[in-house]
Coordinates of C-alpha atoms and ligand atoms in Angstrom, one line a residue:
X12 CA 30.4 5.6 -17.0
X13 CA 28.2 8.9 -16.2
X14 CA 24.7 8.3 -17.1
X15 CA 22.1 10.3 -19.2
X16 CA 19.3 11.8 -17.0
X17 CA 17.0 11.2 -19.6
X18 CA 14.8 8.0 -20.4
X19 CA 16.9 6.3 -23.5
X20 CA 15.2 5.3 -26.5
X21 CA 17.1 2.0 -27.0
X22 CA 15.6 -0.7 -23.6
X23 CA 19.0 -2.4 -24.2
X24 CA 21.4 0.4 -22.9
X25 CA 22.5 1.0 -19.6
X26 CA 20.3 2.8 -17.1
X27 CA 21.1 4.5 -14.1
X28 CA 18.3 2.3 -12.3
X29 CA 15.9 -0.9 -13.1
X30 CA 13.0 -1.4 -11.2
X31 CA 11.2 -4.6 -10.9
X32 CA 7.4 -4.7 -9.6
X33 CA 4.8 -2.2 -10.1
X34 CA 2.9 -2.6 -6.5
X35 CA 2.9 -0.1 -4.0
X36 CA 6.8 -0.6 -4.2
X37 CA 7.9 0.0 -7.6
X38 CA 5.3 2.4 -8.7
X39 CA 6.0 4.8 -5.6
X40 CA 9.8 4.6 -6.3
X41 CA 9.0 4.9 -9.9
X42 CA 6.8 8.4 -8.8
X43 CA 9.5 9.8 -6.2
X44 CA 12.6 9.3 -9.3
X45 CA 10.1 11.0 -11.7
X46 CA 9.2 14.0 -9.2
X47 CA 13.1 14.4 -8.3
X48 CA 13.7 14.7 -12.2
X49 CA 15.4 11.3 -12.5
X50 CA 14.3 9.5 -15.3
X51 CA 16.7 7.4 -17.0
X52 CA 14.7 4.2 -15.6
X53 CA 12.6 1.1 -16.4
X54 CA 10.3 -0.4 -14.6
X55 CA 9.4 -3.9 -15.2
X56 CA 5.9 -5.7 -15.4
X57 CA 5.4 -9.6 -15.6
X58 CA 2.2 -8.9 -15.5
X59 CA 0.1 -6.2 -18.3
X60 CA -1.4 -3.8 -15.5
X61 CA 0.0 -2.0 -12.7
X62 CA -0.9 -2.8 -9.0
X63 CA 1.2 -5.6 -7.6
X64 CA -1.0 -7.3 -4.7
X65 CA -3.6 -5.4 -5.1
X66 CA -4.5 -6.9 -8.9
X67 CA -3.5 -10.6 -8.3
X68 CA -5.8 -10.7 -5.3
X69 CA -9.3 -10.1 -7.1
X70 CA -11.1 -12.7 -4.6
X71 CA -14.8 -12.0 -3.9
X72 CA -14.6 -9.9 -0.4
X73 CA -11.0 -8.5 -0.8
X74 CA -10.2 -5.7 0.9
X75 CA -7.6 -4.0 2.7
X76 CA -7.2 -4.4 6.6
X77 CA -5.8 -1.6 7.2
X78 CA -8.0 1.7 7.0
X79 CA -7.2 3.6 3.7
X80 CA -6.9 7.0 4.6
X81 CA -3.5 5.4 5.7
X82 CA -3.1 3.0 3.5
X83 CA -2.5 5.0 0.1
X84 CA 0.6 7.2 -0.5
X85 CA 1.4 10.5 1.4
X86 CA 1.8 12.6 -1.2
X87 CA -1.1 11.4 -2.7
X88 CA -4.6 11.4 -0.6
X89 CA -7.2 10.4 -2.4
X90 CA -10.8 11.9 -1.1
X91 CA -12.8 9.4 -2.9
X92 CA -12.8 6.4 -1.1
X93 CA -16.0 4.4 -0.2
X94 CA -15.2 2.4 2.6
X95 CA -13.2 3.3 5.3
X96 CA -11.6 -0.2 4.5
X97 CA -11.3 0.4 1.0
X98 CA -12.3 -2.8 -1.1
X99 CA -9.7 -4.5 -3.8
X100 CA -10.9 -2.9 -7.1
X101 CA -10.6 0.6 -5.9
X102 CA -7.2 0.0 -4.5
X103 CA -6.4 -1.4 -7.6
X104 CA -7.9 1.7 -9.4
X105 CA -6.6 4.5 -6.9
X106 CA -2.9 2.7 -8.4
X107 CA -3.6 2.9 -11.5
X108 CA -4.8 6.5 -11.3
X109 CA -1.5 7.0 -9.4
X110 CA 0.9 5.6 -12.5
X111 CA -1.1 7.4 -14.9
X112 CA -1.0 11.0 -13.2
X113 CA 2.6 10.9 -12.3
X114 CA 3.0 10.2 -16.4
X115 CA 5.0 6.8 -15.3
X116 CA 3.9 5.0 -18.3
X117 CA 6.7 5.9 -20.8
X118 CA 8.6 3.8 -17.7
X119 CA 6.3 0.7 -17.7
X120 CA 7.6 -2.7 -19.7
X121 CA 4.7 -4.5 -18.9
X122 CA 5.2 -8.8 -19.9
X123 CA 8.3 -8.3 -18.6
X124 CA 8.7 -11.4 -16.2
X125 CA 12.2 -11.2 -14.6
X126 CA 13.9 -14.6 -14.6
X127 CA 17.3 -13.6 -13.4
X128 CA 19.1 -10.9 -12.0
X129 CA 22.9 -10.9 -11.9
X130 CA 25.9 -8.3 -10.5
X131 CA 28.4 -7.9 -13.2
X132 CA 31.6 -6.7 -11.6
X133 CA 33.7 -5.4 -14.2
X134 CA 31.1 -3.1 -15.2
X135 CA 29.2 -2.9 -12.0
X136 CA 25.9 -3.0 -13.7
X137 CA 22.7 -5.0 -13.2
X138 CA 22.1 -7.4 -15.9
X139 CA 18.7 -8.2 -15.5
X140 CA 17.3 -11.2 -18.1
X141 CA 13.4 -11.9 -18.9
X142 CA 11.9 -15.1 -19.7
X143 CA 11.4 -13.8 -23.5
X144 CA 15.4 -13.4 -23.6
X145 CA 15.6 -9.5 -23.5
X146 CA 18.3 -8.4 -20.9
X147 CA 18.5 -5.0 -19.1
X148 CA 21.2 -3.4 -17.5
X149 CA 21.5 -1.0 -14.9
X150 CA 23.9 0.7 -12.3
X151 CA 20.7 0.5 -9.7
X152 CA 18.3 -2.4 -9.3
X153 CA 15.1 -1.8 -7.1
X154 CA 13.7 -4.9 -6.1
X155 CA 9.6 -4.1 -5.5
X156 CA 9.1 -7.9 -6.0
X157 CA 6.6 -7.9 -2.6
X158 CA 6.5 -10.1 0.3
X159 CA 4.1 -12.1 0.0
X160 CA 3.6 -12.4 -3.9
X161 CA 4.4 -16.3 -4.9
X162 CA 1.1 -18.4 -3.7
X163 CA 1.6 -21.1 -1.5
X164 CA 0.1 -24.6 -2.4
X165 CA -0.2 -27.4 0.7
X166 CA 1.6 -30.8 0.1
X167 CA -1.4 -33.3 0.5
X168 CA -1.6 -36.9 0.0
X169 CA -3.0 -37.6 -3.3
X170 CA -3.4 -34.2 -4.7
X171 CA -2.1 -34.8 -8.2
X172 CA -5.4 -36.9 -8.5
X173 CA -7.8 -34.2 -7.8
X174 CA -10.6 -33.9 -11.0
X175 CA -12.4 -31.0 -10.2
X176 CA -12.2 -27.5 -10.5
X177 CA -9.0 -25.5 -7.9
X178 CA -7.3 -22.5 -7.6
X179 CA -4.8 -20.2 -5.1
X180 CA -7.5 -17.2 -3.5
X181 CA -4.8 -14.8 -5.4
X182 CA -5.6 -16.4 -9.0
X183 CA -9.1 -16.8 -8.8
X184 CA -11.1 -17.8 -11.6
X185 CA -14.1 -15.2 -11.9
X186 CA -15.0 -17.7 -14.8
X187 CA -16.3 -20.5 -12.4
X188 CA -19.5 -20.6 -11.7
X189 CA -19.7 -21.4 -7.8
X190 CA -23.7 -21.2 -7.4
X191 CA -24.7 -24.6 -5.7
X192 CA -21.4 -25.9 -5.9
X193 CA -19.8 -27.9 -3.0
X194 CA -16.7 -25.7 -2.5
X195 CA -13.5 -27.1 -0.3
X196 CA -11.5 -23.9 1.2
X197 CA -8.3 -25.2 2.7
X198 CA -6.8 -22.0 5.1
X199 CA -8.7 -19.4 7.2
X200 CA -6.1 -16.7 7.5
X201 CA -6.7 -13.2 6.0
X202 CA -7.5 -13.9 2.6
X203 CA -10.2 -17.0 3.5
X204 CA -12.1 -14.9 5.7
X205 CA -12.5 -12.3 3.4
X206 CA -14.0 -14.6 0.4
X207 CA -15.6 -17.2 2.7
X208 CA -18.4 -15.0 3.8
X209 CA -18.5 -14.1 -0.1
X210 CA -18.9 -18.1 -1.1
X211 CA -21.1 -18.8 1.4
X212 CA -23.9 -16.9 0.0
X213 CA -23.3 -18.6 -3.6
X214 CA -22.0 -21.9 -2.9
X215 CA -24.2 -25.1 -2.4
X216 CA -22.1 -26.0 0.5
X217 CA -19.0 -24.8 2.2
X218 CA -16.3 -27.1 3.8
X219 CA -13.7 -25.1 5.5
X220 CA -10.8 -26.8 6.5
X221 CA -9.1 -25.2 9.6
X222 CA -5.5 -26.0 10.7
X223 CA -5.3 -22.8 13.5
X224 CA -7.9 -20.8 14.1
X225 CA -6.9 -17.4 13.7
X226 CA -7.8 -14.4 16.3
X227 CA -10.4 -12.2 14.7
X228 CA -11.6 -8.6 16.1
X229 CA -14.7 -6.8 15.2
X230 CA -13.9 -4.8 11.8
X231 CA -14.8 -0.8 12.3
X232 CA -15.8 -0.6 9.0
X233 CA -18.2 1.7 7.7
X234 CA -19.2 3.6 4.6
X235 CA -17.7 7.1 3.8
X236 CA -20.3 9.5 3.2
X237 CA -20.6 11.8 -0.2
X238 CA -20.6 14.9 2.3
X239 CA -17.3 14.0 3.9
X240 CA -15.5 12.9 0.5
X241 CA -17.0 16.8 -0.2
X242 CA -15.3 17.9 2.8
X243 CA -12.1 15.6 2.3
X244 CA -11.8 17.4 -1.3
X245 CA -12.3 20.6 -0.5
X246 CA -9.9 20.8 2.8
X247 CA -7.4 18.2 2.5
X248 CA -5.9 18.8 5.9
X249 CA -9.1 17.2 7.1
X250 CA -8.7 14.0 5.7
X251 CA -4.7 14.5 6.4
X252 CA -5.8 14.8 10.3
X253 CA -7.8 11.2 10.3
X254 CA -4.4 9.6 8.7
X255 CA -2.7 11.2 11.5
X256 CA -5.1 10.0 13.9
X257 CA -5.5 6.6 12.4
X258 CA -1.3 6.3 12.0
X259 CA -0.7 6.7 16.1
X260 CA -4.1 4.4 17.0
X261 CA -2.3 1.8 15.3
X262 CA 1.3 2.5 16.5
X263 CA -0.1 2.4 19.9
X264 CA -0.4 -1.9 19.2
X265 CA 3.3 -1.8 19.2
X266 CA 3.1 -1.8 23.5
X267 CA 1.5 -5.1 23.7
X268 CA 3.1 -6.7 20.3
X269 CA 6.7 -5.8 21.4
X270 CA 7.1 -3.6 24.8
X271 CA 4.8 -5.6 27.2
X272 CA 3.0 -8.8 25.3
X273 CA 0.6 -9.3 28.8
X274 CA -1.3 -6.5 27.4
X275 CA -2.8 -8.7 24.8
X276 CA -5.1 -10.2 27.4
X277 CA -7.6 -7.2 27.1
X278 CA -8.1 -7.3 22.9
X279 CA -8.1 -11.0 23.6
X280 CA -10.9 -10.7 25.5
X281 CA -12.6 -8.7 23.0
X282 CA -11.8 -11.5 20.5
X283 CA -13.3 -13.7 22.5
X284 CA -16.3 -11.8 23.2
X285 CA -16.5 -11.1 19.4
X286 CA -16.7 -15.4 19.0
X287 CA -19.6 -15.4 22.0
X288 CA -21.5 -12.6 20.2
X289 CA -21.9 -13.9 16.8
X290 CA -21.4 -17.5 16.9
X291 CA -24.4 -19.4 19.3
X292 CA -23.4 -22.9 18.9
X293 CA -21.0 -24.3 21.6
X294 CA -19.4 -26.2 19.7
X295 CA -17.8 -24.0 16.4
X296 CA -17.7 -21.0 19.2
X297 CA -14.8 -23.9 20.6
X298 CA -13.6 -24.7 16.7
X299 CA -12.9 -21.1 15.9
X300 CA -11.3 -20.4 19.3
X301 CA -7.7 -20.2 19.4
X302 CA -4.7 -21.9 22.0
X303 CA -2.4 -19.4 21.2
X304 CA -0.8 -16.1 22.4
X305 CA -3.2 -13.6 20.9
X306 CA -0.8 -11.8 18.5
X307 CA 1.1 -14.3 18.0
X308 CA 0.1 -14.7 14.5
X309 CA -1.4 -11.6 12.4
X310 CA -4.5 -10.5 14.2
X311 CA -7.6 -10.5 11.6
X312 CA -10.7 -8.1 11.6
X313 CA -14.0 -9.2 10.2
X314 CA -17.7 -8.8 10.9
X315 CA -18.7 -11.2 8.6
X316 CA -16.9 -14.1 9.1
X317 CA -18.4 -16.1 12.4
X318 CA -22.1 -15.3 10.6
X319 CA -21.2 -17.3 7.7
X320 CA -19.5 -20.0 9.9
X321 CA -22.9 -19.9 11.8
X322 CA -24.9 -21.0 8.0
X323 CA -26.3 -24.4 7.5
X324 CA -24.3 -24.6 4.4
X325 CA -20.8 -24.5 6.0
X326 CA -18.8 -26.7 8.1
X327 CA -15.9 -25.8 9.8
X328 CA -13.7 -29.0 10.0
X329 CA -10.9 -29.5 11.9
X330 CA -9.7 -32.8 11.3
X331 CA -6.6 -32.7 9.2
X332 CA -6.6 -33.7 6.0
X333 CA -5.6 -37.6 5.6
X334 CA -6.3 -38.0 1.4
X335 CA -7.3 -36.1 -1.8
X336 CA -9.8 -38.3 -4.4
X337 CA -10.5 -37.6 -7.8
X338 CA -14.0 -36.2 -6.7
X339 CA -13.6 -35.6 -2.9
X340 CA -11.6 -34.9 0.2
X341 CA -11.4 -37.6 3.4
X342 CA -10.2 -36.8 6.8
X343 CA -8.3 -38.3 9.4
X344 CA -11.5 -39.4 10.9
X345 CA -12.1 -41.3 7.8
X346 CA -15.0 -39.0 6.7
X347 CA -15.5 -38.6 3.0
X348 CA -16.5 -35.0 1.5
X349 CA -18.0 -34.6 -2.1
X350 CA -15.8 -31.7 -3.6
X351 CA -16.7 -29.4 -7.0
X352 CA -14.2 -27.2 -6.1
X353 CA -10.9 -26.7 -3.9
X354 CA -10.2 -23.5 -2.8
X355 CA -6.1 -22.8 -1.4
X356 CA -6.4 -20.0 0.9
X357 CA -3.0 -21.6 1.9
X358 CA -1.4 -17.9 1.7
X359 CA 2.5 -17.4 0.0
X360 CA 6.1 -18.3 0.7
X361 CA 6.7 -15.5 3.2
X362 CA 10.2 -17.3 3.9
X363 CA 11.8 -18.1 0.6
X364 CA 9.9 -15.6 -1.6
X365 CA 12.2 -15.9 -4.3
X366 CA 13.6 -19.2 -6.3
X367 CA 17.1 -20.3 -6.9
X368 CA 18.9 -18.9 -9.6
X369 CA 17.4 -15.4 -9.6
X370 CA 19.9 -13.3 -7.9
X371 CA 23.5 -13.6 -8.1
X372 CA 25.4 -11.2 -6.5
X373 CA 29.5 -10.4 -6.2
X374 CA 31.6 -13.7 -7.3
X375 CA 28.3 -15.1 -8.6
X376 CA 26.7 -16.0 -5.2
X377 CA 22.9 -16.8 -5.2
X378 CA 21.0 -14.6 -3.1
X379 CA 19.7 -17.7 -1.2
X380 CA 23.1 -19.3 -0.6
X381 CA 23.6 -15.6 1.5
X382 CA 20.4 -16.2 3.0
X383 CA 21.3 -19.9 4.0
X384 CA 20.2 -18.9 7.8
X385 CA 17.0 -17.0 6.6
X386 CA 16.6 -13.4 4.7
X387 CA 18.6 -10.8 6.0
X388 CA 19.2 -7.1 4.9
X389 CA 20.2 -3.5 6.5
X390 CA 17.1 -1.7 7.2
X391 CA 15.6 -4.5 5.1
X392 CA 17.2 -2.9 2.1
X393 CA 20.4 -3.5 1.3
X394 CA 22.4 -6.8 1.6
X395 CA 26.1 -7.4 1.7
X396 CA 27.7 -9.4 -1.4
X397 CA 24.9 -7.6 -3.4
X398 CA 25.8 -4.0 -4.3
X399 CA 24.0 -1.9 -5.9
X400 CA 20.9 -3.4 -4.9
X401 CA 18.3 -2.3 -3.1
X402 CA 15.0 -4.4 -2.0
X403 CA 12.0 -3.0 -1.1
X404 CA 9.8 -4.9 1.7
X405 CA 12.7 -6.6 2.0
X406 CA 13.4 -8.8 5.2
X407 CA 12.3 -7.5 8.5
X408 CA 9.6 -4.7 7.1
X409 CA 6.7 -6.4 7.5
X410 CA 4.4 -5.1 10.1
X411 CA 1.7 -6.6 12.0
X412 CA 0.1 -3.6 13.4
X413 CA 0.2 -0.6 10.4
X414 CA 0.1 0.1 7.3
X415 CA 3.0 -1.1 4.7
X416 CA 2.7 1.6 2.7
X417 CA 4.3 3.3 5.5
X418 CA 7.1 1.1 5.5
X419 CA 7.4 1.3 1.2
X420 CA 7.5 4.6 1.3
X421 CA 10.4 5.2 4.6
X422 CA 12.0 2.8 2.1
X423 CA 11.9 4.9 -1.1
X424 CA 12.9 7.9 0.6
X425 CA 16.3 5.8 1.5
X426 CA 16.8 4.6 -1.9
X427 CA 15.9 7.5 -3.3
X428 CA 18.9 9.4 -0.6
X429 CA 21.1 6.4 -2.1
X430 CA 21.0 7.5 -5.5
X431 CA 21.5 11.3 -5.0
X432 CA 24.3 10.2 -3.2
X433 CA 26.0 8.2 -5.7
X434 CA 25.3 10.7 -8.3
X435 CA 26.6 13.5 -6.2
X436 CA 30.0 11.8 -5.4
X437 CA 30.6 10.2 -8.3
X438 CA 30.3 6.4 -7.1
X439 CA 29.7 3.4 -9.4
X440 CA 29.4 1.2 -6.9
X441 CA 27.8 1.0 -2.7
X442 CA 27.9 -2.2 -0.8
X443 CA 26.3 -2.7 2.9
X444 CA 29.8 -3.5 4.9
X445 CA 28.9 -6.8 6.5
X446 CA 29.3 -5.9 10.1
X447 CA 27.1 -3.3 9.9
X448 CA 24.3 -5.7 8.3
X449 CA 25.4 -7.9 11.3
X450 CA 25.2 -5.1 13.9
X451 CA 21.8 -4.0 13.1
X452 CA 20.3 -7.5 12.7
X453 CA 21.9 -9.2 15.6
X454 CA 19.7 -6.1 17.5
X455 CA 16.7 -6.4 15.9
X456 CA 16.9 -9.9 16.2
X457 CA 17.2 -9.6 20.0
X458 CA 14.1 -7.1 20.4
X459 CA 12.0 -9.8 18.1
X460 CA 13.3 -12.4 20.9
X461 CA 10.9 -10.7 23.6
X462 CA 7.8 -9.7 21.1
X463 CA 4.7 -11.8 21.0
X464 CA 5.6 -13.1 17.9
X465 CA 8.1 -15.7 19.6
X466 CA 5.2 -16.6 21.9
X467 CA 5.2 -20.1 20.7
X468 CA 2.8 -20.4 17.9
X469 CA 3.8 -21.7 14.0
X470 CA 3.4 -18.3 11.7
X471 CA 5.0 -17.6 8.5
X472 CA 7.1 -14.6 10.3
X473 CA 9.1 -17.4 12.1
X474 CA 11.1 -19.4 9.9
X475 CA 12.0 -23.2 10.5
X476 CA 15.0 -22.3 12.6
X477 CA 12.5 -19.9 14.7
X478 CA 14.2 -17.1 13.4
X479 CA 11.8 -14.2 12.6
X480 CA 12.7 -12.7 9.1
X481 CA 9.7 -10.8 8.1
X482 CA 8.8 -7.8 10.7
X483 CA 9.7 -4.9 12.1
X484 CA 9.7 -4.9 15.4
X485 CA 8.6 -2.0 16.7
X486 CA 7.4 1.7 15.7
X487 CA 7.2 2.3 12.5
X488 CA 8.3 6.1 13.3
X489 CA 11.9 4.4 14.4
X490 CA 12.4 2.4 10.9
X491 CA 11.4 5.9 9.1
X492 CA 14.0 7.7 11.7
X493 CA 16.6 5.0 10.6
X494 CA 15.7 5.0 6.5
X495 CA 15.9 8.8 6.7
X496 CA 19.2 9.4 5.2
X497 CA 21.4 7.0 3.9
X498 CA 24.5 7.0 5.4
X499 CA 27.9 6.5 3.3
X500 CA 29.6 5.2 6.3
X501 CA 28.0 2.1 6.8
X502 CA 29.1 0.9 2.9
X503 CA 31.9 0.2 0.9
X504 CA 31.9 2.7 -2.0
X505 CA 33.9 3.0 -5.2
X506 CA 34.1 5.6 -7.6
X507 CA 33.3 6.0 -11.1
X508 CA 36.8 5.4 -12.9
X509 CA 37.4 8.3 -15.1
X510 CA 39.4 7.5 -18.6
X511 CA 42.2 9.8 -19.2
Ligands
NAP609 P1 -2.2 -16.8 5.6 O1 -2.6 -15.8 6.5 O2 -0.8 -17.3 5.6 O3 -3.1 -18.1 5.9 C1 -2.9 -19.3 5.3 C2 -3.9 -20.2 5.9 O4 -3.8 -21.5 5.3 C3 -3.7 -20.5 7.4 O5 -5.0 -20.6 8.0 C4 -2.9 -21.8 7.4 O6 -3.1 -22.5 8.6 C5 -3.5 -22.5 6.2 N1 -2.7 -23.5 5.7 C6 -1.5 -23.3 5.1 N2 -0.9 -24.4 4.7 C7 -1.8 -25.4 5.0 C8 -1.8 -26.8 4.9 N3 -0.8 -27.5 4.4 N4 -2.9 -27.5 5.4 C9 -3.9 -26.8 6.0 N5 -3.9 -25.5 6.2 C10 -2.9 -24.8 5.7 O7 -2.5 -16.5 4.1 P2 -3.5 -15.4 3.5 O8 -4.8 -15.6 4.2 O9 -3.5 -15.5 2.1 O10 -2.9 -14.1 4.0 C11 -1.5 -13.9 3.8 C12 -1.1 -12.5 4.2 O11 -1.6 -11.6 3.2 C13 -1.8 -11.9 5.4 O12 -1.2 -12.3 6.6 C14 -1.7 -10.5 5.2 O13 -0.4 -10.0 5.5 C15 -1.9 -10.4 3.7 N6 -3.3 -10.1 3.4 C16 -3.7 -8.9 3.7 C17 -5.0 -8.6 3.5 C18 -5.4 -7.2 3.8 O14 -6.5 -6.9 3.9 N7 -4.5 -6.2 3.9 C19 -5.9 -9.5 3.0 C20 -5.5 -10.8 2.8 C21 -4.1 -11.1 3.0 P3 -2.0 -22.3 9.8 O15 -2.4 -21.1 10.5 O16 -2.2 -23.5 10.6 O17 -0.6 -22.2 9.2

C-alpha cells in the first residue's frame, strides 16, 4: 500500500506514521516531518495542551537544570529567555510557540490517551487503540512517550489510611492552599529541591523526609538582560556561540562520569564546600552530606536549597519512615509528626515506564516480555520483534551531564533518515536484526560497567539486576555520529508487495 503524502481527512485511515507524545519528542519529530514535506501524520495527546514534561511538572520552583540556550531546539533559538536556567512556564510556552509556528496543529488529537499499541502483520501497520475506543493505524509509530513521565508513589505502611491532603510534585494541586500548613515532602532529588525552597516560604512547617542525600552544586544562574535578548535577536550567531560554548562545557563532564571517575573528587569537593558555606549547623551540614561516589546518582544544582534546610520551619529527617496515620507520619524512632499535607517527590518509573499490555509487537509479544532482562533498543530506538517502531528517549539516551534535547533531536534526525528510506525503496516493513541490537548493547553495556554510575550507589539508572538501562554513556557527539544515518544493513527489510 503506497501512502498519500497529504494529511487525510478521515483519523481512521492508514497513515504513513502515528506519533504518540507531544514533549520535546513528538512535537520536534512532528516539526522535522512537516519541514521535509511529510504530512500524512497524527500526533497523539492524552493530555489537551502540548508540552510533555514540561506541562505535567508545574511545581512552585520548576525549572530546567540544564542552561536553555541549549536546552530548546536547534533550529529554533529563542532570544527571549529570562533566566539563563529558564523556569517551567516559559518552557512550557517557548513549546507551545514552537507547535503553533511550525502550523502542527492540524496534526494534534489532543484527549487522545493511548491504551494499546499493537503490530499487525498481515498488513504491517500500527494499530494504535485509545481509552475512548478510537483506533489508528499507521505503517510508522513514533513512540515520544518520555522517560520519566508515569509518577512514582512509595509503598508505605499504612498509606491507604492517610486523611489529609497528597499529591505526586508532577500533579500538583495549585488549588491547595499551603500557607501555615504542616507539609510532609517525601524525596529530595531534583524535583524536591526545586519546590522545597518554594514551600518553605508558605508552609507553616516543613518535614523533609530524606532517604539519600543527593550531591548538590552551586546553580550559575542568573537573569538574562533586555540588552542581550536585544543582541541575541538581532545577531543570532551570538546566542548560537554561547549554545556552542555551553554544549562542550558540559560534554567535558563526560571525563570524570565515564573516562576516569577519580576526577569527581575535585567537583566533590566543591559540593562539599557548597554544604559548609550555606548550611552552619553541624549537624544537617552531616544530614545533607552524601556516602556515595559523587556522580553516582544525577548531580543536582541549587542555590536555594541548603538556605531553606537552614529555616526554623523545616526539618530534615532521616529516620525512615515506619507508619502513615490518618493525620500524621511516625518514624522508626517512634516520633509522631502532625501532617496537612504529603508531598511525593518520589520521582517516576525510570525502569518499567510503560504497563503491560501496551505494546505487542511480531507474534503478539508484549514489549515487556522482550524487555524481561531490562529495556533494551539499537541506538535506543529501535527494538527487535517490534518493526516499524521507533522510540524516542528510548533505553540508554538518558544523559546525566547535557541536555536531552540533544539526544531527541540526534533521534529524529534517525527516524526521520528511516522514513525517507522506506519511502525511497519501496519498503513496508524494517526490523532491528537482533544481533545487531545485541552487538551494540552488549558494548555499551561494557563502557557503562567502568562509569561512575556502577559506583555502588541505588539510582533509578540501575535496574534491580544492576543493569543500567537509561543512559548514554558517553559524548553525546558519538550517539549523534551513530544516529546520523540510518543504515539498511543492520535491519531486516521487506518490500511493499505490488498487486498485479
Ligand atoms: P528522583 O530524582 O528520582 O528523586 C526521588 C526522590 O524520592 C529521591 O530522593 C528518592 O530517594 C526518594 N524516594 C523515592 N522513593 C522513596 C521511598 N519509598 N521512600 C523514601 N524516599 C523515596 O525524582 P525527581 O526529583 O522527580 O526527579 C526525577 C528526574 O526528573 C531527575 O533525575 C531529572 O532527570 C528529572 N528532573 C529534571 C529537572 C530539570 O530541571 N531538568 C527537574 C526535576 C526533575 P533515594 O535517592 O534514596 O532513592
Amino acid at each position: 500500500m503506497a501512502f498519500d503524502a497529504r494529511l487525510p481527512q478521515d483519523d481512521s485511515a492508514p497513515l504513513s506514521t502515528l506519533i504518540i507524545g507531544t514533549g520535546f519528542a513528538g512535537l520536534g519529530m512532528a516539526i522535522r516531518l512537516k519541514q521535509e514535506g511529510r504530512t500524512d501524520f497524527l500526533v497523539l495527546e492524552r493530555a489537551d495542551s502540548v508540552g510533555g514534561t514540561w506541562r505535567d511538572n508545574s511545581y512552585p520552583g520548576c525549572a530546567c537544570d540544564v542552561q536553555s540556550h541549549l536546552y530548546s531546539f536547534s533550529f529554533e533559538p529563542n532570544p527571549e529567555w529570562s533566566r539563563m536556567f529558564a523556569p517551567q512556564p516559559e518552557i512550557k510556552a517557548y513549546l507551545e510557540r514552537c507547535a503553533d509556528k511550525y502550523g502542527i496543529a492540524p496534526h494534534l488529537r489532543f484527549g487522545t490517551d493511548v491504551v494499546q499499541a499493537r503490530y499487525d502483520e498481515d498488513a504491517q501497520l500500527w494499530q494504535v487503540q485509545t481509552r475512548d475506543g478510537r483506533v489508528f493505524k499507521a505503517r510508522a509509530l513514533v513512540a515520544g512517550l518520555g522517560g520519566l513521565s508515569t509518577p512514582a508513589y512509595p509503598q508505605l505502611k499504612g498509606l491507604e489510611k492517610f486523611k489529609g491532603k497528597a499529591f505526586h510534585s508532577a500533579e500538583w494541586d495549585h488549588g491547595y492552599e499551603l500557607q501555615g500548613k504542616r507539609i510532609a515532602v517525601i524525596g529530595t532529588g531534583a524535583s524536591a529541591i526545586q519546590f522545597v525552597p518554594q514551600l518553605q516560604k508558605r508552609a507553616g512547617q516543613v518535614d523533609l523526609y530524606q532517604r539519600t542525600p543527593p550531591w548538590i552544586m552551586p546553580k550559575p544562574d542568573r537573569r538574562i538582560s533586555a540588552l542581550e535578548r536585544a543582541l541575541f535577536k538581532r545577531f543570532p550567531l551570538a546566542q548560537q556561540a554561547i549554545r556552542e560554548a555551553i554544549y562542550w562545557s558540559l560534554e567535558g563532564r563526560v571525563l570524570g562520569f565515564v573516562l576516569n571517575p577519580k576526577v569527581m573528587k575535585l567537583p566533590e569537593q566543591i559540593a562539599r564546600w557548597h554544604i559548609r558555606r550555606q548550611i552552619k549547623d553541624p549537624a544537617l551540614r552531616a544530614k545533607v552530606t552524601p556516602d556515595f561516589a559523587f556522580g553516582c546518582k544525577r548531580v543536582l544544582i541549587s542555590d536555594d536549597y541548603y538556605p531553606a534546610l537552614a529555616q526554623a520551619n523545616v526539618d530534615v529527617i532521616t529516620d525512615g519512615i515506619r507508619e502513615v496515620k490518618a493525620k500524621s507520619i511516625v518514624t522508626s524512632d517512634g516520633v509522631e509528626r502532625p501532617v496537612d499535607c504529603l508531598i511525593y517527590g518520589t520521582g517516576f518509573k525510570a525502569q518499567d515506564p510503560l504497563p503491560r499490555g501496551a505494546i505487542f509487537g511480531r507474534g503478539g509479544v508484549d514489549l515487556l516480555d522482550a524487555w524481561k532482562d531490562g529495556p533494551e533498543a539499537y541506538l535506543g530506538t529501535s527494538i527487535h520483534g517490534f518493526p516499524n517502531l521507533f522510540m524516542l528517549v528510548g533505553p540508554n539516551t538518558g544523559l546525566g551531564h547535557s541536555s536531552m534535547v540533544y539526544m531527541i533531536e540526534s533521534q529524529i534526525a534517525y527516524v526521520l533518515d528511516a522514513l525517507k528510506t522506506m519511502t525511497a525503496k519501496g519498503l513496508s516493513e524494517v526490523e532491528v536484526k537482533a544481533e545487531v541490537q545485541a552487538r551494540f548493547n552488549a558494548g555499551m553495556q561494557k563502557q557503562l560497567g567502568g562509569a561512575i554510575w556502577a559506583s555502588g550507589c541505588k539510582s533509578w539508572y540501575v535496574n534491580a539486576q544492576g543493569k543500567n538501562t537509561t543512559l548514554w554513556p558517553g559524548f553525546t557527539f558519538r550517539f549523534r555520529r551513530a544516529t546520523r544515518h540510518f543504515k539498511l544493513a543492520d535491519y531486516d527489510a521487506q518490500k511493499v508487495a505490488t498487486t498485479a
